[in-house]
mmCIF file of C-alpha atoms in Angstrom:
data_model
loop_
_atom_site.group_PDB
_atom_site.id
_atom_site.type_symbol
_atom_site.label_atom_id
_atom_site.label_comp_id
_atom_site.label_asym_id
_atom_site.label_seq_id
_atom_site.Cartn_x
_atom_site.Cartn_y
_atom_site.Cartn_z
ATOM 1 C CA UNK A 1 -76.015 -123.282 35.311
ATOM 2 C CA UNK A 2 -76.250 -127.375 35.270
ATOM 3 C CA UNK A 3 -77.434 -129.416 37.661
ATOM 4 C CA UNK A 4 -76.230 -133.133 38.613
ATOM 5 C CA UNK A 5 -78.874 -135.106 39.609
ATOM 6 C CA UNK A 6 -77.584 -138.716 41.072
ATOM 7 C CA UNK A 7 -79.403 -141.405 42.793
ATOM 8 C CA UNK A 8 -79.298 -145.049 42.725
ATOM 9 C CA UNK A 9 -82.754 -144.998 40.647
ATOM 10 C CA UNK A 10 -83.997 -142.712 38.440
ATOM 11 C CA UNK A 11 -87.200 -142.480 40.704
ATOM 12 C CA UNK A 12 -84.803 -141.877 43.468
ATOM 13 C CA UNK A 13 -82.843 -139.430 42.162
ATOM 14 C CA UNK A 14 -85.792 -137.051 41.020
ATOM 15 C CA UNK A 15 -87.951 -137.764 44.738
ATOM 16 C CA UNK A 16 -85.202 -136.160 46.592
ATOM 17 C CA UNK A 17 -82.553 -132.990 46.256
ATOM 18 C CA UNK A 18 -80.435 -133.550 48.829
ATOM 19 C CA UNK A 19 -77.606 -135.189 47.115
ATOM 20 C CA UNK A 20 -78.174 -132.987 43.750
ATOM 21 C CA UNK A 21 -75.047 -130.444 43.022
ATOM 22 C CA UNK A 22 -75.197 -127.341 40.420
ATOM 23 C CA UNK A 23 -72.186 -126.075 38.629
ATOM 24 C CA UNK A 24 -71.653 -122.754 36.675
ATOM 25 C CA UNK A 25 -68.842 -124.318 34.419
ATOM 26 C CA UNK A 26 -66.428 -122.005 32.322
ATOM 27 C CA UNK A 27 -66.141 -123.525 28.418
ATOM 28 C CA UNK A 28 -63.426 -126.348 28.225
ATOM 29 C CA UNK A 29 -63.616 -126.856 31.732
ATOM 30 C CA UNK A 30 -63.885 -130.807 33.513
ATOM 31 C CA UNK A 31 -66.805 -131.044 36.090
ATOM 32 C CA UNK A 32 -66.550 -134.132 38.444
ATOM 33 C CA UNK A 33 -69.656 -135.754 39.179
ATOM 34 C CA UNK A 34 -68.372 -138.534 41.928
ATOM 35 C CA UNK A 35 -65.178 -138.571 44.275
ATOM 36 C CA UNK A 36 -63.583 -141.402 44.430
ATOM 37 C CA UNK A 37 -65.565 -141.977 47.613
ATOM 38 C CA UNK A 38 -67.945 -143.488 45.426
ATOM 39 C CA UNK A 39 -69.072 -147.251 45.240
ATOM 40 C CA UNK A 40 -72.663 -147.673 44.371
ATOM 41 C CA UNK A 41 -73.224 -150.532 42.380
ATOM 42 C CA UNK A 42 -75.879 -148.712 40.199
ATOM 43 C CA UNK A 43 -75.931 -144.757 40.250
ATOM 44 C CA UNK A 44 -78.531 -142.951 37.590
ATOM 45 C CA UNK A 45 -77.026 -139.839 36.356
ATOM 46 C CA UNK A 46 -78.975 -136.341 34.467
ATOM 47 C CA UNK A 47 -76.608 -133.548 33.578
ATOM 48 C CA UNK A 48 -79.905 -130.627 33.505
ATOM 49 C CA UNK A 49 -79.615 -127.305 31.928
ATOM 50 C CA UNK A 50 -81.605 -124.971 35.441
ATOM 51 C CA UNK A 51 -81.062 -121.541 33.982
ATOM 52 C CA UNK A 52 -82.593 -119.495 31.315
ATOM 53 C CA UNK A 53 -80.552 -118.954 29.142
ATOM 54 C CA UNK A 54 -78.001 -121.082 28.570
ATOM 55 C CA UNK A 55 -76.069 -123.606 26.225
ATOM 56 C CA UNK A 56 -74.499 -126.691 27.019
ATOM 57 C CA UNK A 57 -72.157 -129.088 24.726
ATOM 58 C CA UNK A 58 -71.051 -131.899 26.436
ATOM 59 C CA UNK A 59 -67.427 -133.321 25.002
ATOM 60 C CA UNK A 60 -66.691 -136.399 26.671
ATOM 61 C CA UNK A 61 -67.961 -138.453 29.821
ATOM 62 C CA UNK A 62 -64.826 -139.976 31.724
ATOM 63 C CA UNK A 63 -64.683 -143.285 33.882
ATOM 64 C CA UNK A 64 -62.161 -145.422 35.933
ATOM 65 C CA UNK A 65 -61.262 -148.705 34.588
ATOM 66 C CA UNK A 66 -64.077 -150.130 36.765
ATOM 67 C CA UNK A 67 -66.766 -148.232 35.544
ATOM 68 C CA UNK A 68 -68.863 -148.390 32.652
ATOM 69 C CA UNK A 69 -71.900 -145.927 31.386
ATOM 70 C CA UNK A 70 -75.241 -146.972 29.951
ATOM 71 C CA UNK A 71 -77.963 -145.459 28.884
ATOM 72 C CA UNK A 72 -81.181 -144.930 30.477
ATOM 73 C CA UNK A 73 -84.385 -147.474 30.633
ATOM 74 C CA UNK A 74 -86.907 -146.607 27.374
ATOM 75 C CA UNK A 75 -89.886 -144.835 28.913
ATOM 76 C CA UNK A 76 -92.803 -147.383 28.785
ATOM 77 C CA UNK A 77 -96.494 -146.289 28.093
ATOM 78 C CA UNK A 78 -97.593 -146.837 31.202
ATOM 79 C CA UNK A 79 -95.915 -143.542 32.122
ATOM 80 C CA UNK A 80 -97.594 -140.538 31.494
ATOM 81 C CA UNK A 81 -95.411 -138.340 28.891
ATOM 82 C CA UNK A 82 -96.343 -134.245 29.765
ATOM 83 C CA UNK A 83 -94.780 -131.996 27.963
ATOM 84 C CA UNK A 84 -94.960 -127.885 30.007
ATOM 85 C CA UNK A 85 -94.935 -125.105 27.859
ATOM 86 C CA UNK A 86 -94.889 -121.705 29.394
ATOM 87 C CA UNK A 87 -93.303 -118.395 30.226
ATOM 88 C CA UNK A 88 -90.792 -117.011 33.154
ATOM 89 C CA UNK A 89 -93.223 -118.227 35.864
ATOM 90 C CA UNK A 90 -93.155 -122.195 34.746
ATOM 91 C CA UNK A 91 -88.908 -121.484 34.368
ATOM 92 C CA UNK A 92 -89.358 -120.534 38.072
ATOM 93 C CA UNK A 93 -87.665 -117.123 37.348
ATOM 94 C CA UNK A 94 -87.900 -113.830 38.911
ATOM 95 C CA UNK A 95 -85.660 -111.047 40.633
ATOM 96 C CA UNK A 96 -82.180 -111.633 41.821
ATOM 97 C CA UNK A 97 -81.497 -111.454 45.737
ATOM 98 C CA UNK A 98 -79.678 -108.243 45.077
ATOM 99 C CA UNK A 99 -82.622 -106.659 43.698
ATOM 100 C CA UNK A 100 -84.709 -107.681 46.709
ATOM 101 C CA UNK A 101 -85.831 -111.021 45.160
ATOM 102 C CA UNK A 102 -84.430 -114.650 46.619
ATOM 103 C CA UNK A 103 -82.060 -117.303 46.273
ATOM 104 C CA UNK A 104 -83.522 -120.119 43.577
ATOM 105 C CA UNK A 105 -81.122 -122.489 44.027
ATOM 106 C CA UNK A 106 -82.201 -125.366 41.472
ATOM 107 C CA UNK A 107 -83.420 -122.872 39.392
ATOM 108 C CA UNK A 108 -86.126 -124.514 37.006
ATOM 109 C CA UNK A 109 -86.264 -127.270 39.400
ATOM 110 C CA UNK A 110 -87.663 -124.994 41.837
ATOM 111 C CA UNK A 111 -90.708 -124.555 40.188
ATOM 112 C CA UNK A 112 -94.121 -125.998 39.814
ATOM 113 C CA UNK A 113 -94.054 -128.318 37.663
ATOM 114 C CA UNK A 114 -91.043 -130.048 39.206
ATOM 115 C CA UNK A 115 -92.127 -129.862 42.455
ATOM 116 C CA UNK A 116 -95.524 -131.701 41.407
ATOM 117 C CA UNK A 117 -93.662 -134.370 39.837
ATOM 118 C CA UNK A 118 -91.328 -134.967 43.010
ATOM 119 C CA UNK A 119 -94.575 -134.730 45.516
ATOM 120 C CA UNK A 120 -95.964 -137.831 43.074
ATOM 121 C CA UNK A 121 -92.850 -139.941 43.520
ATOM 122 C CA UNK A 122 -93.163 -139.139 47.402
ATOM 123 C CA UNK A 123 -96.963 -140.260 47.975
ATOM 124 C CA UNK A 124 -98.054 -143.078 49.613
ATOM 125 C CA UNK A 125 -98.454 -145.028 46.574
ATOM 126 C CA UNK A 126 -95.271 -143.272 44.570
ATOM 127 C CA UNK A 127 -96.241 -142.416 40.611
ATOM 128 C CA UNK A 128 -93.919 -141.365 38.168
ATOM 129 C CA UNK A 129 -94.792 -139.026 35.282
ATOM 130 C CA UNK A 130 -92.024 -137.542 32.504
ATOM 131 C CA UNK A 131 -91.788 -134.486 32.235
ATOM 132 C CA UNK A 132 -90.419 -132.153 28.834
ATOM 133 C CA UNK A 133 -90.198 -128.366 29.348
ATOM 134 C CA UNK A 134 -90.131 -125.697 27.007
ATOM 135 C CA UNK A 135 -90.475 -122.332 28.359
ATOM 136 C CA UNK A 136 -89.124 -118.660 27.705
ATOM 137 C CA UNK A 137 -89.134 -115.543 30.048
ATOM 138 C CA UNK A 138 -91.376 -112.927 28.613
ATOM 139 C CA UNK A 139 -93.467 -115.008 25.871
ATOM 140 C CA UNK A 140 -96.717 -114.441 24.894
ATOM 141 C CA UNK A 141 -98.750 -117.432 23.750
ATOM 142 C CA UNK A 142 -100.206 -114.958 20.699
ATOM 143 C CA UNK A 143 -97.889 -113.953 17.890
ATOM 144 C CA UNK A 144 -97.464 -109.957 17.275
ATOM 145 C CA UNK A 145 -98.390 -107.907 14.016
ATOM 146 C CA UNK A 146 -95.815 -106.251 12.762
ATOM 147 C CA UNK A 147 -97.006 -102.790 14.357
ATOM 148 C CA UNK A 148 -96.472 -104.508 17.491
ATOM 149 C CA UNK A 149 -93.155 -105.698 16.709
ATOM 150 C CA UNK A 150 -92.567 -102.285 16.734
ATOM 151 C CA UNK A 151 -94.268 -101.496 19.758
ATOM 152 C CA UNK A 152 -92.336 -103.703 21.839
ATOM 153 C CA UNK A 153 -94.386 -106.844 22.116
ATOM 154 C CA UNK A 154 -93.409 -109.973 22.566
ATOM 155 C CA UNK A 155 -92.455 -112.803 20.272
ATOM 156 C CA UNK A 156 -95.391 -115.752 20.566
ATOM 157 C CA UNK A 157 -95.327 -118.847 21.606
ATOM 158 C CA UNK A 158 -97.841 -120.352 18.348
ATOM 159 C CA UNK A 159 -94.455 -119.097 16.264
ATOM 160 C CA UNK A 160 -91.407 -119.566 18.679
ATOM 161 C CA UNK A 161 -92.162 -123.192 19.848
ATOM 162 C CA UNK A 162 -91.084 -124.240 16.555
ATOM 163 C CA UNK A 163 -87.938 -122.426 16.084
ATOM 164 C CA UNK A 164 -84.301 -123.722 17.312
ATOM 165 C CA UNK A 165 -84.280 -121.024 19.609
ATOM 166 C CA UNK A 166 -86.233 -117.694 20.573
ATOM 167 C CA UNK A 167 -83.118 -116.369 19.019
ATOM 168 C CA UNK A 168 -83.707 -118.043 15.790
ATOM 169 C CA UNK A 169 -86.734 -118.200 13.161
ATOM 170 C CA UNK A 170 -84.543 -121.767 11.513
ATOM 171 C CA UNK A 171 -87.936 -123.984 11.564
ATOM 172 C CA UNK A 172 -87.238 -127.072 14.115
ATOM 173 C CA UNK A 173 -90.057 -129.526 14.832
ATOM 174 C CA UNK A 174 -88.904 -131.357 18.390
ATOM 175 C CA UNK A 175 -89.059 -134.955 18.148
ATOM 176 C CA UNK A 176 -91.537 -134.818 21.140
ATOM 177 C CA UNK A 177 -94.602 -137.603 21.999
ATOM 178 C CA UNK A 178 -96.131 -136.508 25.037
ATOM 179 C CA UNK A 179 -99.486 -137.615 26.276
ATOM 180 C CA UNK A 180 -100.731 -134.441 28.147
ATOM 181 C CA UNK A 181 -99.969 -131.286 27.416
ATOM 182 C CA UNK A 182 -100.035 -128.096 30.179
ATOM 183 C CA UNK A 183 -99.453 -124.565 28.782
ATOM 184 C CA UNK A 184 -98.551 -121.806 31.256
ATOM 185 C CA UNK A 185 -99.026 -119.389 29.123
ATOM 186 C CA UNK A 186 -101.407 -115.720 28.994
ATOM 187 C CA UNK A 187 -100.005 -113.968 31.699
ATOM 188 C CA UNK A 188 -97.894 -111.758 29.298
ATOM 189 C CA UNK A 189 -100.820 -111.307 27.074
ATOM 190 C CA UNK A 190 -102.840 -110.561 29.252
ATOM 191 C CA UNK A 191 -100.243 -107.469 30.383
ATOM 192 C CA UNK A 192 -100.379 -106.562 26.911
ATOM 193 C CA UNK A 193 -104.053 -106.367 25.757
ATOM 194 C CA UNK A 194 -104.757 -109.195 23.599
ATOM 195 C CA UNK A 195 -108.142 -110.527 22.829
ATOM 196 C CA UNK A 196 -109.541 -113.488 23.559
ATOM 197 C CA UNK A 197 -110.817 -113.835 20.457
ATOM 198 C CA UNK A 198 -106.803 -113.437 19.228
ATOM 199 C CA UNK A 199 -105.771 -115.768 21.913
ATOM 200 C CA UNK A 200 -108.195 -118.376 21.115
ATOM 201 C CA UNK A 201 -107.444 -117.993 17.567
ATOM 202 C CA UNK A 202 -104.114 -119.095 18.272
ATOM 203 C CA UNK A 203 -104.311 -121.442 20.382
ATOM 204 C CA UNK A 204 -106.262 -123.346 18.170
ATOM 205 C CA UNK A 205 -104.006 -122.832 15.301
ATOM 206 C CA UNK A 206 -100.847 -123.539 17.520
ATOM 207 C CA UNK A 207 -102.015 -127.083 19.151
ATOM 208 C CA UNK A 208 -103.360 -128.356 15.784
ATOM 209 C CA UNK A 209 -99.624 -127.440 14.553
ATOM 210 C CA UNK A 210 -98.317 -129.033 17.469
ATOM 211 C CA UNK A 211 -100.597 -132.384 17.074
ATOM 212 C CA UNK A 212 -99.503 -132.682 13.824
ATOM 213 C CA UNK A 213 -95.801 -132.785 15.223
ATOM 214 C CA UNK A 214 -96.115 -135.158 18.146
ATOM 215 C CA UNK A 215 -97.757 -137.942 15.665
ATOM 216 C CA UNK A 216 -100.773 -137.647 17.301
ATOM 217 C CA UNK A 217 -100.183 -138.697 20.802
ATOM 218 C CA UNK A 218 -101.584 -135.913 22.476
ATOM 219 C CA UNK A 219 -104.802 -137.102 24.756
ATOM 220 C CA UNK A 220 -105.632 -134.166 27.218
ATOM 221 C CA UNK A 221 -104.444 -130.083 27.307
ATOM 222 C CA UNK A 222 -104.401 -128.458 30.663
ATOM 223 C CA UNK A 223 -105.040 -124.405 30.438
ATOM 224 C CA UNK A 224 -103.160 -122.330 33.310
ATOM 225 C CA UNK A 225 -104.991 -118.949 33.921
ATOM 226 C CA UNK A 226 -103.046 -116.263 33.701
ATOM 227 C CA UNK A 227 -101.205 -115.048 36.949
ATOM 228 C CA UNK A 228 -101.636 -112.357 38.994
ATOM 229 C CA UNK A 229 -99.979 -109.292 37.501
ATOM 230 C CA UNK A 230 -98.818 -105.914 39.220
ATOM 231 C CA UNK A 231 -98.753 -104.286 36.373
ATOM 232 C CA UNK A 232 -102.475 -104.426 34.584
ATOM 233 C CA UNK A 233 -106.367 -104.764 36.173
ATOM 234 C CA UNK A 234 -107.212 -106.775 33.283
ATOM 235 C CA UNK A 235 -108.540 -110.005 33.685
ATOM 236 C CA UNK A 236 -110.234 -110.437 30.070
ATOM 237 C CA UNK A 237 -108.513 -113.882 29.679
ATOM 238 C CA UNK A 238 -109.023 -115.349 33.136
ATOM 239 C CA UNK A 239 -112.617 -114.734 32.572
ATOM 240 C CA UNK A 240 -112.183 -116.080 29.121
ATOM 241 C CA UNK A 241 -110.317 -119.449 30.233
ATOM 242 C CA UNK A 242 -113.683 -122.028 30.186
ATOM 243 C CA UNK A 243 -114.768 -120.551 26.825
ATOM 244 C CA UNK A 244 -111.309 -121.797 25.840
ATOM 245 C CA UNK A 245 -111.814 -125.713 26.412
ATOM 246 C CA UNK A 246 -114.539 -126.103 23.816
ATOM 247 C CA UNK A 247 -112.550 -124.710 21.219
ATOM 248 C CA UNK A 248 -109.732 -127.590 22.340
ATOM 249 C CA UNK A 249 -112.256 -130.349 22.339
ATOM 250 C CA UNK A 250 -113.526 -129.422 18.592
ATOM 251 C CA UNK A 251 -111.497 -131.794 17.062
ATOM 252 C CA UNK A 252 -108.187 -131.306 15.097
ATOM 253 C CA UNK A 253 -108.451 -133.377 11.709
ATOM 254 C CA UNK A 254 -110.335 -136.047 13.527
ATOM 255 C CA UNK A 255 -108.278 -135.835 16.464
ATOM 256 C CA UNK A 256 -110.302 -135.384 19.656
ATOM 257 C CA UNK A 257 -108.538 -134.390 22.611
ATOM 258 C CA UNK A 258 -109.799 -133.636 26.144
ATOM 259 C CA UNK A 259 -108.792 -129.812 27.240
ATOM 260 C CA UNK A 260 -109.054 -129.200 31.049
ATOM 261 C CA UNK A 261 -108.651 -126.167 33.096
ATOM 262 C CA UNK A 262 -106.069 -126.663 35.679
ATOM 263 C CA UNK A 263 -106.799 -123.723 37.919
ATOM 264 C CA UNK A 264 -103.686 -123.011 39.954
ATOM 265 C CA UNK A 265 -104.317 -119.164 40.310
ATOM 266 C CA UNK A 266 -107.020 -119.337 42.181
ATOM 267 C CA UNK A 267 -106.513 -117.098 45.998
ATOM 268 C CA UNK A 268 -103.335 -115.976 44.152
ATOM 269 C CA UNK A 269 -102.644 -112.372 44.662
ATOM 270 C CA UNK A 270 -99.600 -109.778 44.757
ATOM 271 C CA UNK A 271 -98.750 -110.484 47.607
ATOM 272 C CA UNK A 272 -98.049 -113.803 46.685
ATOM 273 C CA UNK A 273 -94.860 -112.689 44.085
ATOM 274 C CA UNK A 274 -91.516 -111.276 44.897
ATOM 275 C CA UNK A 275 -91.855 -108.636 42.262
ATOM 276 C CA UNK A 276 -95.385 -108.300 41.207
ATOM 277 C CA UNK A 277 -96.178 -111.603 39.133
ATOM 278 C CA UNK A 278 -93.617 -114.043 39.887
ATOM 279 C CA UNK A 279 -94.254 -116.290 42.660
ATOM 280 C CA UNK A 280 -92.104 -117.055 45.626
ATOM 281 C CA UNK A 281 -90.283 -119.917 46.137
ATOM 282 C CA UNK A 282 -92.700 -121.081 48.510
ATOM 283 C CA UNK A 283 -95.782 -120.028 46.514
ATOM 284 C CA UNK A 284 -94.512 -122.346 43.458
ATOM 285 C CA UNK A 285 -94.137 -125.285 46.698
ATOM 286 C CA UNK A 286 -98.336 -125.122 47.289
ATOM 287 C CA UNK A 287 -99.319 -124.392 43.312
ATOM 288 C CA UNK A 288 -96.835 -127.967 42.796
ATOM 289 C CA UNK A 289 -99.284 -129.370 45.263
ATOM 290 C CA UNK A 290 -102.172 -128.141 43.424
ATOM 291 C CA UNK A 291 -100.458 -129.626 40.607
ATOM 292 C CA UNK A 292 -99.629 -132.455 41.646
ATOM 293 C CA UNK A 293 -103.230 -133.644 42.758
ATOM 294 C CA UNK A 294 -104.707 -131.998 39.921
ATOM 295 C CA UNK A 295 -102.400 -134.604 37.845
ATOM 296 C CA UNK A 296 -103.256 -137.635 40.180
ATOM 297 C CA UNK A 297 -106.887 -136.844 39.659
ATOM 298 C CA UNK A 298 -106.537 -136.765 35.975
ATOM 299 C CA UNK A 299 -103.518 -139.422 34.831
ATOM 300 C CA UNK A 300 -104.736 -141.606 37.544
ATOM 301 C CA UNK A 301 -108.701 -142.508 37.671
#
């Protein structure tokens, strides 16, 4: 699924999704993104990749006589570069309607993150913060042994992040520079029994690894507990989450970062999911808000 975002600002066009379309293309096919209704001088344009699993190749863009295409603006320094990483809950995903779940109709879009960085643009005194995401349905943040390969668990994070595609062990380091960094990630782990002691292990191997890839522009990590979960009592890493920050804040080859823990579980509970852990569509509206004035608190003093 793609979405067309179009307004006549980039700010614009992110604030509000009333005027944004989604398409389900077939390969080869032409998908028009303005009628020949349309006259605005300026228009900002982002063709957006909402589902989860996906590929997109784009062959041509095609233009009246009148018309001409140019790239986007450079992103300055003055705005604050976040890159997400997380699992099905930060994708926004959960059950389809027909197996009792409900309609998601911008699909990543629709979830948290996004929605905290529209609520900025909407405030009183608008802010604007770029966001990267890089999230997979059913990731761990630990890597498994290879008895749990067998077992069933789930690829990890520390391993996958740097591969072209969960799909895919090809190495691939993305050509990424982001200021913040906010991983969503422990919920799965959680399900599955790992340590802290493994979890903090790698989380301290995989953001040194990911430092080292981003030239050194990362200032501040934000941990996400893990979510609510039908389907365990074990809370080993939510309890675990503080002890996590000092081992951020250690240093990474003389890098020092600030870690933070950006609580947006808390009062969570089932009832809060469609389907035992992921939230609803209007669950992931209030955790935005939590988001978004836990980042206006922290990009902002």
């Amino acid at each position: 699924m793609l979405a067309i975002i179009t307004g006549p600002t980039e700010e614009a066009a992110l604030r509000e999704s009333s005027s944004w379309k989604t398409f389900d293309p077939e390969p080869g096919s032409e998908v028009v993104i303005f009628d020949g209704q349309a006259n605005q001088e300026n228009t900002f344009v982002r063709l957006a990749v909402i589902d989860w699993a996906s590929k997109f190749e784009l062959e041509a863009l095609v233009v009246d006589d009148k018309a001409s295409i140019e790239p986007s603006p450079f992103r300055t320094s003055a705005t604050p570069q976040i890159l997400v990483i997380g699992d099905s809950i930060s994708c926004g995903m959960a059950i389809s309607p027909e197996q009792g779940g409900e309609p998601v109709p911008f699909g990543v879009l629709d979830a948290f993150p996004f929605v905290a960085q529209r609520l900025l643009l909407k405030g009183e005194m608008p802010k604007k913060v770029d966001l990267e995401f890089i999230g997979y349905p059913g990731m761990n943040l630990v890597p498994p042994t290879e008895q749990e390969k067998v077992k069933g668990f789930p690829t990890g994070m520390a391993d996958a992040f740097f591969w072209t595609s969960p799909w895919s062990k090809e190495i691939f380091s993305p050509l990424l520079s982001p200021t913040v960094v906010l991983i969503e990630l422990g919920t799965n782990d959680q399900a599955f029994d790992i340590s802290k002691e493994r979890f903090g292990a790698a989380l301290s191997e995989f953001m040194d690894k990911l430092i080292k890839s981003s030239n050194n522009s990362i200032r501040q990590v934000w941990l996400v507990p893990p979510f609510p979960d039908a389907d365990t009592d074990n809370r080993e890493l939510n309890i675990a989450m503080p002890s996590f920050i000092p081992l951020l804040e250690a240093g990474f080859d003389g890098v020092q970062i600030t870690g933070k823990l950006c609580n947006l579980v808390e009062g969570l509970t089932i009832e809060d999911t469609v389907d035992g852990v992921h939230p609803s569509l209007g669950v992931h509206k209030n955790i935005g808000r939590k988001l978004m004035e836990f980042m206006a608190c922290n990009l902002y003093e």
